[in-house]
C-alpha positions as CSV (number, residue, x, y, z in Angstrom):
1,X,16.3,17.5,4.6
2,X,16.7,13.7,5.2
3,X,13.8,11.3,5.3
4,X,12.8,11.5,9.0
5,X,13.1,15.3,9.0
6,X,10.8,15.5,6.0
7,X,8.2,13.4,7.8
8,X,7.9,16.1,10.5
9,X,8.6,19.3,8.6
10,X,7.4,19.2,5.0
11,X,3.9,20.7,4.6
12,X,3.9,21.7,8.3
13,X,5.2,25.2,8.3
14,X,4.2,27.5,11.2
15,X,1.1,29.6,10.3
16,X,1.8,33.3,9.4
17,X,0.2,35.7,11.8
18,X,-0.5,33.3,14.6
19,X,2.7,31.1,14.6
20,X,0.7,27.8,15.0
21,X,3.3,25.1,14.7
22,X,0.5,22.7,13.6
23,X,-1.5,24.1,10.6
24,X,-5.2,24.4,11.3
25,X,-7.8,22.0,10.0
26,X,-9.7,23.7,7.1
27,X,-13.3,22.5,7.0
28,X,-14.7,25.0,4.5
29,X,-16.1,23.6,1.3
30,X,-16.1,26.9,-0.6
31,X,-13.9,30.1,-0.5
32,X,-14.4,33.8,-0.8
33,X,-12.6,34.8,-3.9
34,X,-12.4,38.5,-3.0
35,X,-10.5,37.6,0.2
36,X,-7.6,36.0,-1.8
37,X,-4.8,38.0,-3.4
38,X,-4.2,36.4,-5.8
39,X,-7.2,34.0,-5.9
40,X,-6.1,30.5,-5.3
41,X,-9.0,28.5,-3.7
42,X,-12.3,28.0,-5.4
43,X,-14.1,24.9,-4.1
44,X,-12.8,22.1,-1.8
45,X,-13.4,19.3,-4.4
46,X,-10.6,21.0,-6.4
47,X,-8.3,22.8,-4.0
48,X,-7.9,22.4,-0.2
49,X,-5.1,23.5,2.1
50,X,-4.8,20.4,4.3
51,X,-4.8,18.2,1.2
52,X,-2.0,20.2,-0.5
53,X,0.1,20.0,2.7
54,X,-0.3,16.2,2.8
55,X,0.5,15.9,-0.9
56,X,3.7,18.0,-0.5
57,X,4.9,15.7,2.3
58,X,4.1,12.4,0.5
59,X,5.9,13.6,-2.7
60,X,9.0,14.7,-0.7
61,X,9.3,11.2,0.8
62,X,10.1,9.8,-2.6
63,X,11.9,12.9,-4.0
64,X,8.9,13.2,-6.4
65,X,7.5,16.3,-8.0
66,X,3.9,15.4,-7.3
67,X,1.4,13.4,-5.2
68,X,-2.3,13.3,-5.3
69,X,-4.4,11.9,-2.4
70,X,-7.8,10.3,-2.5
71,X,-10.6,9.1,-0.3
72,X,-9.3,5.5,-0.2
73,X,-6.6,3.3,-1.7
74,X,-9.3,1.9,-4.0
75,X,-10.0,5.4,-5.3
76,X,-6.3,5.9,-6.0
77,X,-6.1,2.6,-7.8
78,X,-9.2,3.4,-9.9
79,X,-7.6,6.7,-10.9
80,X,-4.4,5.0,-12.0
81,X,-6.3,2.4,-14.0
82,X,-8.3,5.1,-15.7
83,X,-5.2,5.8,-17.7
84,X,-5.6,2.6,-19.7
85,X,-8.1,2.8,-22.6
86,X,-10.2,-0.2,-23.8
87,X,-8.2,-2.4,-26.2
88,X,-4.9,-2.0,-24.3
89,X,-3.1,-4.5,-22.1
90,X,-2.3,-4.5,-18.4
91,X,0.1,-7.1,-17.0
92,X,-0.7,-7.4,-13.3
93,X,0.8,-9.3,-10.4
94,X,-1.1,-12.5,-10.0
95,X,-1.2,-12.2,-6.2
96,X,-2.9,-8.9,-5.3
97,X,-5.2,-7.4,-2.7
98,X,-8.7,-8.7,-3.0
99,X,-10.1,-5.2,-3.9
100,X,-7.4,-4.8,-6.6
101,X,-8.5,-8.1,-8.1
102,X,-12.0,-6.8,-8.3
103,X,-10.8,-3.5,-9.9
104,X,-8.8,-5.4,-12.5
105,X,-11.9,-7.5,-13.3
106,X,-14.0,-4.3,-13.7
107,X,-11.3,-2.9,-16.1
108,X,-11.6,-6.1,-18.1
109,X,-15.3,-5.6,-18.4
110,X,-14.8,-2.2,-20.0
111,X,-12.5,-3.7,-22.6
112,X,-9.0,-3.6,-21.1
113,X,-7.1,-6.9,-21.4
114,X,-5.7,-7.9,-18.0
115,X,-3.1,-10.7,-17.8
116,X,-1.9,-12.0,-14.5
117,X,1.9,-12.6,-14.2
118,X,4.0,-14.0,-11.4
119,X,6.6,-11.2,-11.4
120,X,8.5,-12.8,-8.6
121,X,9.5,-15.5,-11.1
122,X,12.2,-14.0,-13.3
123,X,11.6,-16.5,-16.1
124,X,7.8,-15.9,-16.2
125,X,8.4,-12.1,-15.8
126,X,10.8,-11.9,-18.8
127,X,8.7,-14.2,-20.9
128,X,5.5,-12.2,-20.3
129,X,7.2,-8.8,-21.0
130,X,9.1,-10.1,-24.1
131,X,5.9,-11.3,-25.7
132,X,4.1,-7.9,-25.5
133,X,3.9,-5.4,-28.2
134,X,2.6,-1.8,-28.4
135,X,-0.7,-3.0,-26.9
136,X,1.0,-3.0,-23.4
137,X,-0.1,0.1,-21.6
138,X,0.7,-0.6,-17.9
139,X,2.4,-3.0,-15.6
140,X,0.7,-3.3,-12.2
141,X,3.1,-4.5,-9.6
142,X,2.3,-5.4,-6.0
143,X,5.5,-6.0,-4.0
144,X,5.5,-7.5,-1.5
145,X,2.2,-9.1,-2.5
146,X,-0.9,-9.4,-0.4
147,X,-1.1,-12.0,1.2
148,X,1.6,-14.4,-0.1
149,X,4.4,-11.8,0.4
150,X,6.1,-12.5,-3.0
151,X,8.7,-9.9,-4.0
152,X,9.3,-8.6,-7.5
153,X,12.4,-6.8,-8.7
154,X,11.0,-3.4,-9.4
155,X,14.1,-2.2,-11.4
156,X,14.1,-5.3,-13.7
157,X,10.3,-5.0,-14.4
158,X,10.5,-1.3,-15.0
159,X,13.4,-1.6,-17.5
160,X,11.5,-4.2,-19.5
161,X,8.2,-2.4,-19.4
162,X,9.7,0.9,-20.4
163,X,11.0,-0.7,-23.6
164,X,7.4,-1.1,-24.6
165,X,6.5,2.5,-23.6
166,X,4.4,1.1,-20.7
167,X,3.8,2.8,-17.4
168,X,4.8,0.9,-14.2
169,X,2.5,1.3,-11.2
170,X,3.8,-0.2,-7.9
171,X,1.4,-0.8,-5.0
172,X,3.7,0.0,-2.1
173,X,1.1,-0.3,0.6
174,X,2.6,-3.3,2.3
175,X,6.1,-1.9,2.5
176,X,5.4,1.8,2.9
177,X,7.8,4.6,2.0
178,X,10.2,3.9,5.0
179,X,11.0,0.4,3.7
180,X,10.7,0.8,-0.1
181,X,10.6,3.7,-2.6
182,X,9.6,2.4,-6.0
183,X,10.3,5.6,-8.0
184,X,14.0,5.2,-7.1
185,X,14.0,1.8,-8.7
186,X,12.4,3.0,-12.0
187,X,8.7,2.9,-11.4
188,X,6.5,5.7,-12.8
189,X,3.8,5.7,-10.1
190,X,3.7,4.6,-6.5
191,X,0.3,3.7,-5.1
192,X,-0.6,3.7,-1.4
193,X,-3.6,2.9,0.6
194,X,-2.7,5.5,3.2
195,X,-5.3,3.9,5.5
196,X,-2.5,1.4,6.3
197,X,1.0,2.3,7.6
198,X,1.1,5.9,6.3
199,X,-1.7,7.1,8.6
200,X,-1.0,4.2,10.9
201,X,-3.7,4.5,13.6
202,X,-6.7,2.6,12.0
203,X,-8.9,5.7,12.1
204,X,-8.8,7.3,8.7
205,X,-9.3,6.1,5.1
206,X,-7.2,7.4,2.3
207,X,-5.1,6.7,-0.8
208,X,-2.3,8.3,-2.7
209,X,-0.4,8.3,-6.0
210,X,3.2,9.6,-6.1
211,X,4.9,10.4,-9.4
212,X,7.2,12.7,-11.3
213,X,5.4,13.4,-14.6
214,X,3.7,16.8,-15.2
215,X,1.2,15.4,-17.7
216,X,0.1,12.7,-15.3
217,X,-0.3,15.4,-12.6
218,X,-2.6,17.4,-14.9
219,X,-4.7,14.3,-15.7
220,X,-4.9,13.0,-12.2
221,X,-6.1,16.4,-10.9
222,X,-8.7,16.8,-13.6
223,X,-10.0,13.2,-13.0
224,X,-10.2,13.7,-9.3
225,X,-12.1,17.0,-9.6
226,X,-14.6,15.4,-11.9
227,X,-14.9,12.1,-10.1
228,X,-15.2,13.8,-6.7
229,X,-13.0,11.3,-4.8
230,X,-10.9,14.0,-3.0
231,X,-10.6,13.6,0.8
232,X,-11.7,16.4,3.1
233,X,-9.6,18.5,5.3
234,X,-10.0,16.5,8.5
235,X,-9.0,13.2,6.9
236,X,-6.0,14.8,5.4
237,X,-5.0,16.3,8.7
238,X,-5.3,12.9,10.5
239,X,-3.2,11.2,7.8
240,X,-0.5,13.9,7.9
241,X,-0.4,13.7,11.7
242,X,0.1,10.0,11.5
243,X,3.0,10.4,9.0
244,X,5.2,12.2,11.6
245,X,5.7,8.9,13.5
246,X,6.0,6.6,10.4
247,X,9.7,5.8,10.8
248,X,9.3,5.1,14.6
249,X,6.3,3.0,14.1
250,X,7.7,1.0,11.2
251,X,10.9,0.2,13.1
252,X,9.0,-1.2,16.0
253,X,6.6,-3.1,13.8
254,X,9.5,-4.7,11.9
255,X,11.2,-5.6,15.2
256,X,7.9,-7.2,16.5
257,X,7.4,-9.1,13.3
258,X,10.8,-10.6,13.5
259,X,10.1,-11.8,17.0
260,X,6.7,-13.3,16.1
261,X,8.2,-15.0,13.0
262,X,10.9,-16.6,15.1
263,X,8.3,-18.0,17.5
264,X,6.1,-19.3,14.6
265,X,9.1,-21.3,13.2
266,X,9.2,-23.3,16.4
267,X,5.5,-24.2,16.5
268,X,4.5,-27.7,15.4
269,X,1.0,-26.4,14.5
270,X,2.6,-24.1,11.9
271,X,3.4,-25.8,8.6
272,X,5.2,-23.0,6.8
273,X,6.1,-19.4,7.4
274,X,6.5,-16.7,4.7
275,X,8.5,-13.6,5.5
276,X,10.9,-11.8,3.2
277,X,13.4,-11.6,6.0
278,X,13.9,-15.3,6.2
279,X,16.8,-16.8,4.2
280,X,14.4,-19.5,3.0
281,X,12.1,-17.0,1.3
282,X,12.4,-17.4,-2.5
283,X,13.0,-13.7,-3.0
284,X,15.0,-13.0,0.1
285,X,17.9,-11.5,-1.9
286,X,15.6,-9.2,-4.0
287,X,13.9,-7.9,-0.8
288,X,17.3,-7.3,0.8
289,X,18.4,-5.3,-2.2
290,X,15.4,-3.0,-2.7
291,X,14.0,-2.7,0.8
292,X,15.6,-1.2,3.9
293,X,14.1,-4.0,6.1
294,X,12.0,-7.1,5.2
295,X,8.6,-5.6,6.3
296,X,6.1,-5.8,9.1
297,X,3.8,-8.6,7.8
298,X,4.1,-12.3,7.8
299,X,2.0,-15.2,6.7
300,X,1.8,-18.8,7.8
301,X,0.0,-22.1,7.0
302,X,-1.8,-23.2,10.1
303,X,-2.5,-26.9,10.6
304,X,-5.6,-26.3,12.7
305,X,-8.9,-24.5,12.1
306,X,-8.3,-20.8,11.1
307,X,-11.7,-19.6,12.4
308,X,-11.0,-21.0,15.8
309,X,-7.5,-19.5,15.9
310,X,-9.0,-16.1,15.2
311,X,-11.4,-16.6,18.2
312,X,-8.6,-17.6,20.6
313,X,-6.2,-14.7,20.1
314,X,-6.6,-11.7,22.5
315,X,-4.1,-9.1,21.6
316,X,-4.2,-9.8,17.9
317,X,-7.5,-8.5,16.6
318,X,-9.2,-10.5,14.0
319,X,-9.8,-7.8,11.4
320,X,-8.8,-6.7,7.9
321,X,-6.3,-4.0,7.2
322,X,-2.6,-3.8,8.2
323,X,0.2,-1.5,9.2
324,X,-1.6,0.0,12.3
325,X,-0.4,0.5,15.8
326,X,-2.6,-2.4,16.9
327,X,-1.8,-5.9,15.9
328,X,-4.2,-7.6,13.4
329,X,-4.7,-11.1,12.2
330,X,-6.8,-12.5,9.4
331,X,-7.5,-15.5,7.3
332,X,-7.5,-14.1,3.7
333,X,-9.7,-16.8,2.3
334,X,-12.3,-15.9,4.8
335,X,-11.8,-12.2,4.8
336,X,-9.9,-9.9,2.4
337,X,-9.6,-12.4,-0.5
338,X,-13.1,-14.0,-0.1
339,X,-14.3,-12.2,-3.3
340,X,-11.4,-13.9,-5.3
341,X,-12.8,-17.0,-7.0
342,X,-11.8,-20.2,-5.2
343,X,-10.1,-21.6,-8.4
344,X,-7.9,-18.5,-8.6
345,X,-6.9,-18.8,-4.9
346,X,-6.0,-22.5,-5.5
347,X,-3.9,-21.6,-8.5
348,X,-2.0,-19.0,-6.5
349,X,-1.5,-21.3,-3.5
350,X,-3.7,-19.1,-1.3
351,X,-5.1,-21.9,0.8
352,X,-8.0,-21.8,3.3
353,X,-5.5,-22.3,6.1
354,X,-3.3,-19.3,5.3
355,X,-3.1,-16.8,8.1
356,X,-1.7,-13.2,7.7
357,X,-0.5,-11.2,10.7
358,X,0.3,-7.5,10.9
359,X,2.1,-6.9,14.2
360,X,1.6,-3.4,15.8
361,X,3.7,-1.5,18.3
362,X,2.8,-3.4,21.4
363,X,5.4,-5.3,23.5
364,X,6.9,-8.1,21.4
365,X,6.9,-10.6,24.3
366,X,3.1,-10.0,24.8
367,X,2.4,-10.6,21.1
368,X,4.5,-13.8,21.0
369,X,2.8,-15.1,24.1
370,X,-0.7,-14.3,22.8
371,X,-0.2,-16.0,19.4
372,X,1.7,-19.0,20.7
373,X,-0.9,-19.6,23.4
374,X,-3.7,-19.5,20.8
375,X,-1.8,-21.9,18.5
376,X,-1.1,-24.4,21.3
377,X,-4.6,-24.3,22.6
378,X,-5.8,-25.4,19.2
379,X,-3.2,-28.1,18.8
């Protein structure tokens, strides 16, 4: 099956006996062992039918053997970082989601060495990876990054990291599996906050890890059962339902983002625009090579007051998150990246006037009108 067919069919087989074309939602937390031949389900923290169906579909989207899903993207990230023991080194993208920044700081507190690297800069990337020895355990890539939308060459990073025997984890939340499949470029683990574009409707939390390795699968299942961060049947059902329209939603969101970016470029109140689809983007060529489209997020430097801009928009909702059917707008310094120390934000170039937008599936003309009107009212 090709990608779009997998979205609809994998993990969604008609139910034997009744013929339901949509599998039922399993809400039970425990199972009668005597009613199973052979016994398969014991307790929902370990095994759960809706969870298994969702995992089967997510794995199939990247031609992977395995996927494990979690209560949130943060829970998935915590699980991946649990592979790194104290005393070992993690090289991590310098520009990451605010919650990831906090998780990496927590890893450092338990004795893991965490070193930020601008993987979008080939010279810095090569220098950082060449200087490592056997202490390197993991490379943590976010590409495109959140919120500066820097793009790293996954294949180049994976090749260099694997020479040290290190695992490569790629947070693919901003691109999603329609636009980018990290395992195909050499990564070991793809990370998703399925809360975002995978589920797509801003109504269910979730996270996922997708990978090939059998030993990783054993460790991830064991860790999840003990940690208790497995999502319930209803959340898995909602996420799996959202997946079916992922390609359709993504295409519309990319189209809307292109339209909004074109309008932003013409506005005097906008100082700069960052979008991998622009020829002026520093990593435009890399994005074109490893992504099927340049994404459905953009960022821009606003010359006015960001807080007032967030108050003026009407169709763009001032809220965190991204990738949903409804358009969102945020100022990272005031919202998602507020926990990041100001000196770190300044070093990265994440200014107090940076605005990030996540266009939804509304009419592009309405979105452009809403944002342009808000920009001009504040000029």
